[in-house]
Amino acid sequence: MFSAEMKVGIVAKFVFLHINRYYTQIFVFFIALSMVIVITLSFAMYYIYKSAAVREITGISEETLSRSSYYSEFVFNLTTYFAVDIYLDNNIIDFFNLKAEDPIVESRAKKGLARRKSAYPFIYSVSVYNSNLGKIVGTNIMSQSISNYTDKKLTRILKDSLIGNYMLLPRKISNDQGNVSINVLTMILVEPGTGESKSQNAIIIDIFESSFREQNTTDGLLKNNMKFIVNDDGVVMTHTDSKEFIKSYISHEYLQQILKSNTKKGSMRKKINGTEYLITYIKNDSLKWTIISLYPSGRITESSRKMLIQITFVCAIICSASLLLSFILSKRLYKPVNRLVNAVSGDKAFTEHRNGTNEIDWILDMYYEKSRKAEIFHD
């Protein structure tokens, strides 16, 4: 009844009807799926990047703090060697052994201190104290009685003959003109008395606070972050902001947590005055110091958001290109079927036999009619 070409056309038309019915729905589905994929990938990459940034910053901070810890200990040891060198100087020994005032011995001691100090640029001043005379001689002061000494805190330590070594004492002192405040860490080495002697001579060395602070600055990823050193009492020994020097941070919750912790190094995220920070710390057991770095978490979030926008943009371009490509390919695959349908639709015999009915209904009617005739024939 139909030619082979017409039969193929009927099948093609049947396929065409189904494709045409669901084509728009399928395409919309793939657009929605692509958007879900873009959003999922973007947020996944956002959190991956953010976690990686936190790990990188923590790692760099720990490495920087380790170097600062080693350097601080190096400066401390170098100062100790300097103190021993002074203690073995004959001019200083003569000054310590004075029982009565001797301007010549005192002058020699002052010159000896100045000569040895010149080899240590990180030292601001060095002085020696004779407890028998109650006099102090130094590179930045003339020989004078301890009662006339302007530094009352140091005077109290020396006059009260406090036994022990004040390894590093944070102080603010005035320069020679008395118009500039200088931040120093003072090492006080007290000589214990021997036998019946209660003599406690002392060496006082003032180290520039900046000698430690300069090693706590860094460039690159951690540029301009806050770093500082505190002792076991929570007193700031050095800080990237010199105004914070000698302040007490012991009331800060995060510092209490760090000082109570048994771990030698670690990191945490805490809010300080309403701002969240990534806090990294390392403890130096030799100096009994804790070196701390504060990095604003907002910088990580801001950087991650920029990355999220870039990733979303790239993913959107890729998905759009994929959808466009799939649309073009589907159109190309659709053309042969469409040509067959158009060819058969233009066939006069096919049109007459259809009688204007739906193709699927027509095929079903034909199948039903053929089956009915077969049943009558067998009967």
Short mmCIF file of C-alpha atoms in Angstrom, two decimals, residues 4-5 22 36 43 91 146 152 158 186 196 198 257 277-278 297 300 315 318-319 321 324 329-330 373 375 378:
data_model
loop_
_atom_site.label_atom_id
_atom_site.label_comp_id
_atom_site.label_asym_id
_atom_site.label_seq_id
_atom_site.Cartn_x
_atom_site.Cartn_y
_atom_site.Cartn_z
CA ALA A 4 9.41 1.84 1.41
CA GLU A 5 10.22 5.54 1.51
CA TYR A 22 9.86 16.77 24.72
CA VAL A 36 23.03 23.61 39.57
CA PHE A 43 30.81 26.93 46.24
CA ASN A 91 88.49 47.39 84.53
CA ILE A 146 72.02 54.90 93.09
CA LYS A 152 63.13 54.13 90.14
CA LEU A 158 69.29 47.07 92.97
CA THR A 186 66.77 45.16 80.15
CA GLU A 196 80.43 36.59 104.57
CA LYS A 198 76.63 40.23 100.99
CA GLN A 257 43.93 29.90 76.55
CA TYR A 277 41.43 36.73 63.61
CA LEU A 278 43.39 33.68 62.64
CA SER A 297 40.05 36.45 58.84
CA ILE A 300 40.81 35.42 53.74
CA CYS A 315 32.02 27.86 35.05
CA ILE A 318 31.99 26.71 30.12
CA CYS A 319 28.36 25.64 30.73
CA ALA A 321 29.45 27.00 25.63
CA LEU A 324 25.32 26.09 22.78
CA LEU A 329 24.67 19.24 17.53
CA SER A 330 21.03 18.40 18.25
CA LYS A 373 -9.99 -8.24 8.78
CA GLU A 375 -10.12 -12.26 12.42
CA HIS A 378 -10.20 -16.88 9.92
#
